[in-house]
Amino acid sequence: MTGLNYLELKLEKGKIIFIMNGASSLDLDVISVMDTWSERSNMHVGLSSVSDDIDDMLRLFREANMAVSNHFIHANSGITRFFANRNTELESVVMKTEKLMMIKNYEEICSLMDSIPDIFDNGGLGIYHVTCLWNQFAILIGKRLDGDSLTTKIDFLDHEEILNRFHNLSAMCAHLKELLRNICYSLDQDSVKPNNYILGENVL
């Protein structure tokens, strides 16, 4: 990286971390250099925030590691910055799902689940938000299963566990739909399960 002071660490096959230092313009300097990489189209690059405190090193590493996992959401490669702001639209999806579960409206729940990838696309959201979303559903589903003999189970996961468990965001949403389906129909044993709704996985 010409023009930048950095330390290169090879973590594993295909993954390298660069620890850089510089002036207050470091963020812009890094982007400027990366924009010149001819092979950038074949890479996933994750950028952490910038700090002048050495004690923040572990946090910065985690941010970069999360940002580079953007391929879970978007199949295309490129440069992704880490950010962890709230997203009210995702929070609304969880709240609406809870209300729909109370009236056992599985069809509308499916529509909500199918809208999640578009929310990520339009909001530029990352794996941090995927993790928050999953764990919000874990709380919601856990409340519904409290004391229930239903075998459906959902655990809290960190971002690496999510990456290991699911191929992409669409696959995760399909799994959530199946969990919610089981719960909706378990709440009403007299309901007849429809046989004309096929759960599908959209591969990004």
Short mmCIF file of C-alpha atoms in Angstrom, two decimals:
data_model
loop_
_atom_site.label_atom_id
_atom_site.label_comp_id
_atom_site.label_asym_id
_atom_site.label_seq_id
_atom_site.Cartn_x
_atom_site.Cartn_y
_atom_site.Cartn_z
CA MET A 1 0.00 0.00 0.00
CA THR A 2 2.12 2.82 -1.29
CA GLY A 3 2.01 5.99 0.81
CA LEU A 4 0.59 4.36 3.95
CA ASN A 5 2.27 3.04 7.08
CA TYR A 6 0.91 -0.41 7.80
CA LEU A 7 1.50 -3.81 9.36
CA GLU A 8 0.31 -6.82 7.37
CA LEU A 9 -0.94 -9.94 9.19
CA LYS A 10 -2.04 -13.10 7.39
CA LEU A 11 -4.78 -14.62 9.53
CA GLU A 12 -5.80 -17.59 7.41
CA LYS A 13 -5.92 -18.65 3.79
CA GLY A 14 -7.43 -15.85 1.77
CA LYS A 15 -7.75 -13.40 4.68
CA ILE A 16 -5.27 -10.62 5.46
CA ILE A 17 -5.56 -7.77 7.94
CA PHE A 18 -3.74 -4.46 7.57
CA ILE A 19 -3.13 -2.35 10.67
CA MET A 20 -2.50 1.22 9.49
CA ASN A 21 -1.60 4.52 11.02
CA GLY A 22 -1.48 8.01 9.63
CA ALA A 23 -2.83 11.52 9.89
CA SER A 24 -6.41 12.57 10.56
CA SER A 25 -7.12 11.94 6.88
CA LEU A 26 -6.30 8.21 7.24
CA ASP A 27 -9.82 7.10 6.35
CA LEU A 28 -9.76 8.99 3.05
CA ASP A 29 -6.18 7.95 2.33
CA VAL A 30 -7.06 4.26 2.66
CA ILE A 31 -10.03 4.58 0.29
CA SER A 32 -7.87 6.45 -2.20
CA VAL A 33 -5.27 3.68 -2.28
CA MET A 34 -7.82 0.88 -2.47
CA ASP A 35 -9.56 2.55 -5.39
CA THR A 36 -6.38 1.99 -7.42
CA TRP A 37 -6.32 -1.77 -6.88
CA SER A 38 -6.85 -3.34 -10.28
CA GLU A 39 -7.93 -6.63 -8.71
CA ARG A 40 -10.42 -5.04 -6.32
CA SER A 41 -13.38 -6.62 -8.12
CA ASN A 42 -12.21 -10.04 -6.86
CA MET A 43 -11.87 -8.99 -3.22
CA HIS A 44 -14.03 -8.41 -0.19
CA VAL A 45 -12.56 -5.52 1.80
CA GLY A 46 -13.80 -4.53 5.25
CA LEU A 47 -12.87 -1.21 6.87
CA SER A 48 -13.08 -0.56 10.60
CA SER A 49 -13.55 2.86 12.12
CA VAL A 50 -10.46 4.93 13.01
CA SER A 51 -9.06 5.40 16.52
CA ASP A 52 -5.96 6.91 18.09
CA ASP A 53 -6.22 4.67 21.18
CA ILE A 54 -4.18 1.45 21.13
CA ASP A 55 -6.69 -0.07 23.55
CA ASP A 56 -9.26 0.02 20.74
CA MET A 57 -7.27 -2.45 18.62
CA LEU A 58 -9.42 -5.48 19.46
CA ARG A 59 -12.61 -3.54 18.71
CA LEU A 60 -11.22 -2.29 15.39
CA PHE A 61 -10.22 -5.82 14.39
CA ARG A 62 -13.72 -7.08 15.15
CA GLU A 63 -15.27 -4.23 13.14
CA ALA A 64 -13.11 -5.00 10.10
CA ASN A 65 -13.87 -8.70 10.40
CA MET A 66 -17.60 -7.97 10.46
CA ALA A 67 -17.41 -5.52 7.57
CA VAL A 68 -15.55 -7.97 5.34
CA SER A 69 -18.40 -10.46 5.82
CA ASN A 70 -20.71 -8.33 3.66
CA HIS A 71 -20.76 -11.12 1.04
CA PHE A 72 -23.34 -12.82 3.29
CA ILE A 73 -25.76 -10.06 2.25
CA HIS A 74 -24.48 -9.01 -1.15
CA ALA A 75 -22.80 -11.53 -3.44
CA ASN A 76 -20.79 -8.81 -5.16
CA SER A 77 -17.32 -7.95 -3.88
CA GLY A 78 -16.01 -4.51 -2.99
CA ILE A 79 -15.20 -2.24 -0.07
CA THR A 80 -17.51 -2.16 2.96
CA ARG A 81 -17.26 0.18 5.93
CA PHE A 82 -18.37 -0.97 9.35
CA PHE A 83 -21.20 0.92 10.99
CA ALA A 84 -23.52 -0.02 13.83
CA ASN A 85 -26.37 2.46 13.75
CA ARG A 86 -29.92 1.47 14.66
CA ASN A 87 -32.35 0.62 11.89
CA THR A 88 -35.96 1.32 12.78
CA GLU A 89 -37.24 -0.51 9.71
CA LEU A 90 -35.74 -3.79 10.90
CA GLU A 91 -37.05 -3.19 14.40
CA SER A 92 -40.49 -2.64 12.88
CA VAL A 93 -40.30 -6.01 11.11
CA VAL A 94 -39.77 -7.77 14.45
CA MET A 95 -42.61 -5.87 16.15
CA LYS A 96 -45.01 -6.53 13.29
CA THR A 97 -44.05 -10.20 13.28
CA GLU A 98 -44.90 -10.48 16.97
CA LYS A 99 -48.36 -9.01 16.37
CA LEU A 100 -48.96 -11.30 13.40
CA MET A 101 -47.95 -14.33 15.47
CA MET A 102 -50.65 -13.46 17.98
CA ILE A 103 -53.31 -13.72 15.28
CA LYS A 104 -51.53 -16.60 13.51
CA ASN A 105 -51.26 -14.73 10.20
CA TYR A 106 -48.45 -16.75 8.66
CA GLU A 107 -49.02 -15.40 5.16
CA GLU A 108 -48.24 -11.84 6.25
CA ILE A 109 -45.28 -13.07 8.29
CA CYS A 110 -43.84 -14.60 5.10
CA SER A 111 -44.26 -11.27 3.30
CA LEU A 112 -42.32 -9.54 6.08
CA MET A 113 -39.53 -12.12 5.97
CA ASP A 114 -39.31 -11.79 2.19
CA SER A 115 -38.92 -8.00 2.53
CA ILE A 116 -35.82 -8.23 4.73
CA PRO A 117 -33.18 -8.54 1.93
CA ASP A 118 -34.57 -5.39 0.29
CA ILE A 119 -34.33 -3.53 3.60
CA PHE A 120 -30.65 -4.48 3.77
CA ASP A 121 -30.06 -3.42 0.16
CA ASN A 122 -31.82 -0.07 0.50
CA GLY A 123 -30.31 0.74 3.88
CA GLY A 124 -26.76 -0.40 3.14
CA LEU A 125 -26.88 -2.62 6.21
CA GLY A 126 -24.21 -5.13 7.19
CA ILE A 127 -23.54 -8.29 9.18
CA TYR A 128 -23.85 -6.33 12.43
CA HIS A 129 -27.50 -5.73 11.59
CA VAL A 130 -27.96 -9.37 10.56
CA THR A 131 -26.75 -10.40 14.02
CA CYS A 132 -29.04 -7.93 15.76
CA LEU A 133 -32.00 -9.11 13.70
CA TRP A 134 -31.37 -12.79 14.40
CA ASN A 135 -31.05 -12.23 18.14
CA GLN A 136 -34.18 -10.08 18.25
CA PHE A 137 -36.05 -12.97 16.69
CA ALA A 138 -34.39 -15.32 19.19
CA ILE A 139 -35.93 -13.26 22.00
CA LEU A 140 -39.32 -13.14 20.28
CA ILE A 141 -39.45 -16.85 19.50
CA GLY A 142 -38.06 -17.74 22.92
CA LYS A 143 -40.95 -15.91 24.57
CA ARG A 144 -43.43 -17.86 22.46
CA LEU A 145 -41.78 -21.17 23.28
CA ASP A 146 -41.47 -20.56 27.02
CA GLY A 147 -42.84 -23.64 28.73
CA ASP A 148 -43.93 -25.13 25.42
CA SER A 149 -43.10 -28.69 24.47
CA LEU A 150 -42.55 -27.66 20.85
CA THR A 151 -39.21 -28.92 19.56
CA THR A 152 -38.55 -25.70 17.63
CA LYS A 153 -35.51 -24.03 19.18
CA ILE A 154 -33.53 -20.90 18.42
CA ASP A 155 -30.20 -19.87 19.95
CA PHE A 156 -28.49 -16.52 20.26
CA LEU A 157 -25.69 -16.33 17.69
CA ASP A 158 -22.76 -14.04 16.99
CA HIS A 159 -21.90 -13.03 13.44
CA GLU A 160 -19.37 -15.84 12.91
CA GLU A 161 -21.87 -18.47 14.01
CA ILE A 162 -24.42 -17.02 11.59
CA LEU A 163 -21.88 -17.15 8.74
CA ASN A 164 -21.10 -20.79 9.55
CA ARG A 165 -24.72 -21.83 9.84
CA PHE A 166 -26.28 -20.12 6.80
CA HIS A 167 -25.18 -19.67 3.21
CA ASN A 168 -26.54 -16.13 2.94
CA LEU A 169 -29.17 -13.71 4.25
CA SER A 170 -31.95 -15.24 2.17
CA ALA A 171 -31.19 -18.69 3.60
CA MET A 172 -31.37 -17.27 7.12
CA CYS A 173 -34.73 -15.65 6.39
CA ALA A 174 -36.04 -18.94 4.97
CA HIS A 175 -35.00 -20.67 8.21
CA LEU A 176 -36.78 -18.03 10.29
CA LYS A 177 -39.91 -18.51 8.20
CA GLU A 178 -39.88 -22.23 8.95
CA LEU A 179 -39.45 -21.61 12.68
CA LEU A 180 -42.29 -19.10 12.68
CA ARG A 181 -44.46 -21.46 10.66
CA ASN A 182 -44.03 -24.17 13.28
CA ILE A 183 -44.94 -21.76 16.05
CA CYS A 184 -48.00 -20.32 14.29
CA TYR A 185 -49.49 -23.76 13.68
CA SER A 186 -48.54 -25.06 17.12
CA LEU A 187 -50.56 -22.21 18.64
CA ASP A 188 -53.67 -23.56 16.97
CA GLN A 189 -53.68 -27.35 16.82
CA ASP A 190 -57.02 -27.30 15.02
CA SER A 191 -55.67 -25.26 12.12
CA VAL A 192 -55.20 -27.08 8.87
CA LYS A 193 -51.73 -26.54 7.51
CA PRO A 194 -51.83 -25.36 3.89
CA ASN A 195 -50.18 -27.70 1.42
CA ASN A 196 -49.76 -25.21 -1.37
CA TYR A 197 -47.14 -22.90 0.15
CA ILE A 198 -43.55 -23.78 -0.70
CA LEU A 199 -40.72 -22.30 1.32
CA GLY A 200 -37.87 -21.39 -0.97
CA GLU A 201 -34.33 -20.12 -0.60
CA ASN A 202 -33.18 -17.31 -2.84
CA VAL A 203 -29.46 -17.59 -3.47
CA LEU A 204 -27.83 -14.19 -3.80
#
